[in-house]
Amino acid sequence: GQIIIVKPGEKVPLDGIVVEGTSNLDTMALTGESVPRKVKENDEVLSGCINKDGLLKLKVTKEFGESTVSKILDLVENASNKKSKSENFITKFAKYYTPIVVILAVILAIVPPLILKDSGTFTDWLYRALSFLVVSCPCALVISIPLSFFGGIGGASKLGILVKGSNYLEAISKAETVVFDKT
């Protein structure tokens, strides 16, 4: 119910209805529409639009938590909850593989010097265990899959493309036909 003023060049902070003024709004971030939208008194305005040229007085209709921008932010922040099949597999794989490799490296460092006489010093076996740990380290695999999806979602959002989760990003990679409308 509060009245807010949105000056030219500012983003509309909250959803509302124009009480006074006329202007052109850049809605590209929300709708993809490249042509500015003309608004006048009694027109509804969504948060996230950019006021291009006129001074607008808006009567706020929704709190920030219910606004358009808030919903978009929520979608972006929760995109990581919807994981792809490959990301779920890697998470399960790492859950078992990583502890097994670490335990084997500890065993390799401790057991041979104690059991095998004349097999080298403890330092030699520690070096071998560390080499084993580096060679069998799943870090590249375990980190690269989620990081690539995270980078894809982040890169798309910089370009104004909203991807709800890595499962949707993976589905796009399997698409054979893409159809676009004017936006």
mmCIF file of C-alpha atoms in Angstrom:
data_model
loop_
_atom_site.group_PDB
_atom_site.id
_atom_site.type_symbol
_atom_site.label_atom_id
_atom_site.label_comp_id
_atom_site.label_asym_id
_atom_site.label_seq_id
_atom_site.Cartn_x
_atom_site.Cartn_y
_atom_site.Cartn_z
ATOM 1 C CA GLY A 1 0.000 0.000 0.000
ATOM 2 C CA GLN A 2 2.965 2.383 0.256
ATOM 3 C CA ILE A 3 3.790 4.835 -2.514
ATOM 4 C CA ILE A 4 7.334 4.634 -3.916
ATOM 5 C CA ILE A 5 9.076 6.795 -6.496
ATOM 6 C CA VAL A 6 11.094 5.208 -9.280
ATOM 7 C CA LYS A 7 13.377 7.657 -11.092
ATOM 8 C CA PRO A 8 14.610 7.223 -14.680
ATOM 9 C CA GLY A 9 17.413 4.650 -14.871
ATOM 10 C CA GLU A 10 16.394 2.883 -11.661
ATOM 11 C CA LYS A 11 15.103 -0.659 -11.308
ATOM 12 C CA VAL A 12 11.577 -1.122 -10.029
ATOM 13 C CA PRO A 13 12.190 -2.571 -6.528
ATOM 14 C CA LEU A 14 8.707 -3.998 -5.829
ATOM 15 C CA ASP A 15 5.619 -5.008 -7.803
ATOM 16 C CA GLY A 16 3.019 -2.254 -7.948
ATOM 17 C CA ILE A 17 0.495 -0.161 -9.850
ATOM 18 C CA VAL A 18 1.324 3.199 -11.434
ATOM 19 C CA VAL A 19 -0.380 5.968 -9.461
ATOM 20 C CA GLU A 20 1.214 8.888 -11.275
ATOM 21 C CA GLY A 21 3.457 9.331 -14.318
ATOM 22 C CA THR A 22 4.197 7.655 -17.619
ATOM 23 C CA SER A 23 7.350 5.953 -18.774
ATOM 24 C CA ASN A 24 8.891 3.229 -20.867
ATOM 25 C CA LEU A 25 10.044 0.146 -18.952
ATOM 26 C CA ASP A 26 12.815 -2.184 -20.067
ATOM 27 C CA THR A 27 11.350 -5.628 -19.311
ATOM 28 C CA MET A 28 14.081 -7.599 -21.098
ATOM 29 C CA ALA A 29 15.456 -9.128 -17.886
ATOM 30 C CA LEU A 30 12.043 -10.605 -17.057
ATOM 31 C CA THR A 31 10.383 -11.353 -20.382
ATOM 32 C CA GLY A 32 13.167 -11.198 -22.945
ATOM 33 C CA GLU A 33 11.183 -8.567 -24.860
ATOM 34 C CA SER A 34 13.610 -6.080 -26.432
ATOM 35 C CA VAL A 35 11.003 -3.368 -27.081
ATOM 36 C CA PRO A 36 10.361 -1.182 -24.006
ATOM 37 C CA ARG A 37 6.827 -1.348 -22.550
ATOM 38 C CA LYS A 38 4.888 1.913 -22.217
ATOM 39 C CA VAL A 39 3.198 2.291 -18.813
ATOM 40 C CA LYS A 40 0.756 4.908 -17.572
ATOM 41 C CA GLU A 41 -1.578 5.380 -14.598
ATOM 42 C CA ASN A 42 -3.316 2.199 -13.339
ATOM 43 C CA ASP A 43 -0.890 -0.111 -15.226
ATOM 44 C CA GLU A 44 0.688 -2.978 -13.299
ATOM 45 C CA VAL A 45 4.494 -2.917 -13.030
ATOM 46 C CA LEU A 46 6.687 -5.888 -12.091
ATOM 47 C CA SER A 47 9.807 -5.616 -9.980
ATOM 48 C CA GLY A 48 13.063 -6.039 -11.866
ATOM 49 C CA CYS A 49 12.039 -3.809 -14.795
ATOM 50 C CA ILE A 50 14.188 -0.750 -15.523
ATOM 51 C CA ASN A 51 12.515 2.656 -15.734
ATOM 52 C CA LYS A 52 13.835 4.206 -18.927
ATOM 53 C CA ASP A 53 12.704 7.816 -19.067
ATOM 54 C CA GLY A 54 9.850 9.070 -16.853
ATOM 55 C CA LEU A 55 9.323 9.548 -13.132
ATOM 56 C CA LEU A 56 6.877 6.978 -11.768
ATOM 57 C CA LYS A 57 4.953 6.869 -8.523
ATOM 58 C CA LEU A 58 3.923 3.316 -7.709
ATOM 59 C CA LYS A 59 1.537 1.925 -5.133
ATOM 60 C CA VAL A 60 3.174 -1.283 -3.868
ATOM 61 C CA THR A 61 0.939 -4.347 -4.242
ATOM 62 C CA LYS A 62 3.230 -7.116 -2.959
ATOM 63 C CA GLU A 63 5.835 -7.440 -0.243
ATOM 64 C CA PHE A 64 9.395 -8.247 -1.340
ATOM 65 C CA GLY A 65 9.006 -11.940 -0.442
ATOM 66 C CA GLU A 66 6.089 -12.239 -2.868
ATOM 67 C CA SER A 67 7.531 -10.043 -5.641
ATOM 68 C CA THR A 68 8.631 -11.187 -9.085
ATOM 69 C CA VAL A 69 12.320 -10.523 -8.376
ATOM 70 C CA SER A 70 12.133 -12.478 -5.129
ATOM 71 C CA LYS A 71 10.665 -15.490 -6.932
ATOM 72 C CA ILE A 72 13.391 -15.368 -9.590
ATOM 73 C CA LEU A 73 16.106 -15.118 -6.915
ATOM 74 C CA ASP A 74 14.590 -18.108 -5.143
ATOM 75 C CA LEU A 75 14.633 -20.150 -8.368
ATOM 76 C CA VAL A 76 18.299 -19.309 -8.995
ATOM 77 C CA GLU A 77 19.349 -20.031 -5.393
ATOM 78 C CA ASN A 78 17.531 -23.374 -5.305
ATOM 79 C CA ALA A 79 18.676 -24.509 -8.743
ATOM 80 C CA SER A 80 21.329 -26.715 -7.120
ATOM 81 C CA ASN A 81 18.632 -28.798 -5.400
ATOM 82 C CA LYS A 82 17.539 -30.309 -8.712
ATOM 83 C CA LYS A 83 20.555 -32.424 -9.644
ATOM 84 C CA SER A 84 21.110 -34.303 -12.874
ATOM 85 C CA LYS A 85 21.573 -38.077 -13.041
ATOM 86 C CA SER A 86 25.319 -37.760 -13.598
ATOM 87 C CA GLU A 87 25.672 -35.366 -10.666
ATOM 88 C CA ASN A 88 23.728 -37.734 -8.368
ATOM 89 C CA PHE A 89 25.888 -40.658 -9.502
ATOM 90 C CA ILE A 90 29.130 -38.769 -8.834
ATOM 91 C CA THR A 91 27.893 -37.758 -5.363
ATOM 92 C CA LYS A 92 27.119 -41.392 -4.478
ATOM 93 C CA PHE A 93 30.377 -42.590 -6.036
ATOM 94 C CA ALA A 94 32.463 -40.078 -4.071
ATOM 95 C CA LYS A 95 30.691 -41.016 -0.839
ATOM 96 C CA TYR A 96 32.250 -44.497 -0.999
ATOM 97 C CA TYR A 97 35.331 -44.048 -3.199
ATOM 98 C CA THR A 98 37.002 -41.209 -1.304
ATOM 99 C CA PRO A 99 37.091 -42.903 2.141
ATOM 100 C CA ILE A 100 38.276 -46.178 0.578
ATOM 101 C CA VAL A 101 41.191 -44.442 -1.175
ATOM 102 C CA VAL A 102 42.206 -42.564 1.987
ATOM 103 C CA ILE A 103 42.070 -45.732 4.108
ATOM 104 C CA LEU A 104 44.132 -47.657 1.539
ATOM 105 C CA ALA A 105 46.729 -44.850 1.480
ATOM 106 C CA VAL A 106 47.009 -44.972 5.294
ATOM 107 C CA ILE A 107 47.363 -48.766 5.192
ATOM 108 C CA LEU A 108 50.005 -48.460 2.448
ATOM 109 C CA ALA A 109 51.984 -46.001 4.569
ATOM 110 C CA ILE A 110 51.848 -47.983 7.829
ATOM 111 C CA VAL A 111 51.546 -51.733 7.166
ATOM 112 C CA PRO A 112 54.415 -52.552 4.714
ATOM 113 C CA PRO A 113 57.197 -50.993 6.828
ATOM 114 C CA LEU A 114 55.961 -52.954 9.865
ATOM 115 C CA ILE A 115 55.418 -56.324 8.148
ATOM 116 C CA LEU A 116 57.971 -56.439 5.342
ATOM 117 C CA LYS A 117 61.572 -56.340 6.517
ATOM 118 C CA ASP A 118 64.123 -54.763 4.176
ATOM 119 C CA SER A 119 61.344 -53.216 2.047
ATOM 120 C CA GLY A 120 62.374 -49.642 2.627
ATOM 121 C CA THR A 121 61.988 -47.046 5.323
ATOM 122 C CA PHE A 122 58.817 -45.587 6.688
ATOM 123 C CA THR A 123 59.568 -42.426 4.674
ATOM 124 C CA ASP A 124 59.717 -44.455 1.424
ATOM 125 C CA TRP A 125 56.319 -46.015 2.123
ATOM 126 C CA LEU A 126 54.845 -42.668 3.145
ATOM 127 C CA TYR A 127 56.016 -41.256 -0.190
ATOM 128 C CA ARG A 128 54.441 -44.243 -2.019
ATOM 129 C CA ALA A 129 51.176 -43.779 -0.088
ATOM 130 C CA LEU A 130 51.061 -40.096 -0.994
ATOM 131 C CA SER A 131 51.767 -40.963 -4.640
ATOM 132 C CA PHE A 132 48.935 -43.512 -4.524
ATOM 133 C CA LEU A 133 46.646 -40.881 -3.010
ATOM 134 C CA VAL A 134 47.469 -38.363 -5.732
ATOM 135 C CA VAL A 135 47.082 -40.877 -8.575
ATOM 136 C CA SER A 136 43.803 -42.318 -7.322
ATOM 137 C CA CYS A 137 42.380 -39.012 -6.110
ATOM 138 C CA PRO A 138 38.824 -38.572 -7.316
ATOM 139 C CA CYS A 139 38.970 -34.795 -6.918
ATOM 140 C CA ALA A 140 39.018 -33.993 -10.622
ATOM 141 C CA LEU A 141 36.035 -36.221 -11.304
ATOM 142 C CA VAL A 142 34.091 -35.429 -8.146
ATOM 143 C CA ILE A 143 34.546 -31.675 -8.425
ATOM 144 C CA SER A 144 34.388 -31.222 -12.202
ATOM 145 C CA ILE A 145 30.854 -32.576 -12.728
ATOM 146 C CA PRO A 146 29.019 -30.371 -10.177
ATOM 147 C CA LEU A 147 31.278 -27.418 -11.002
ATOM 148 C CA SER A 148 30.499 -27.658 -14.713
ATOM 149 C CA PHE A 149 26.757 -27.564 -14.006
ATOM 150 C CA PHE A 150 27.233 -24.710 -11.527
ATOM 151 C CA GLY A 151 29.256 -22.793 -14.128
ATOM 152 C CA GLY A 152 26.637 -23.477 -16.796
ATOM 153 C CA ILE A 153 23.774 -22.242 -14.639
ATOM 154 C CA GLY A 154 25.782 -19.179 -13.526
ATOM 155 C CA GLY A 155 26.891 -18.340 -17.069
ATOM 156 C CA ALA A 156 23.339 -18.656 -18.355
ATOM 157 C CA SER A 157 21.994 -16.399 -15.602
ATOM 158 C CA LYS A 158 24.542 -13.700 -16.557
ATOM 159 C CA LEU A 159 23.006 -13.757 -20.025
ATOM 160 C CA GLY A 160 19.486 -13.529 -18.600
ATOM 161 C CA ILE A 161 18.661 -17.220 -19.073
ATOM 162 C CA LEU A 162 17.070 -18.869 -16.058
ATOM 163 C CA VAL A 163 17.841 -22.583 -15.621
ATOM 164 C CA LYS A 164 15.991 -24.193 -12.712
ATOM 165 C CA GLY A 165 18.539 -26.943 -12.078
ATOM 166 C CA SER A 166 21.310 -29.104 -13.501
ATOM 167 C CA ASN A 167 18.784 -31.765 -14.491
ATOM 168 C CA TYR A 168 17.249 -29.256 -16.937
ATOM 169 C CA LEU A 169 20.691 -28.244 -18.209
ATOM 170 C CA GLU A 170 21.476 -31.913 -18.884
ATOM 171 C CA ALA A 171 18.114 -32.324 -20.661
ATOM 172 C CA ILE A 172 18.967 -29.390 -22.947
ATOM 173 C CA SER A 173 22.219 -31.111 -23.944
ATOM 174 C CA LYS A 174 20.167 -34.050 -25.235
ATOM 175 C CA ALA A 175 17.710 -31.902 -27.210
ATOM 176 C CA GLU A 176 17.621 -32.416 -30.963
ATOM 177 C CA THR A 177 15.196 -29.632 -31.894
ATOM 178 C CA VAL A 178 14.854 -26.149 -30.406
ATOM 179 C CA VAL A 179 12.000 -23.759 -31.184
ATOM 180 C CA PHE A 180 12.062 -20.067 -30.197
ATOM 181 C CA ASP A 181 9.361 -17.414 -30.220
ATOM 182 C CA LYS A 182 9.998 -13.712 -30.857
ATOM 183 C CA THR A 183 11.505 -13.174 -27.384
#
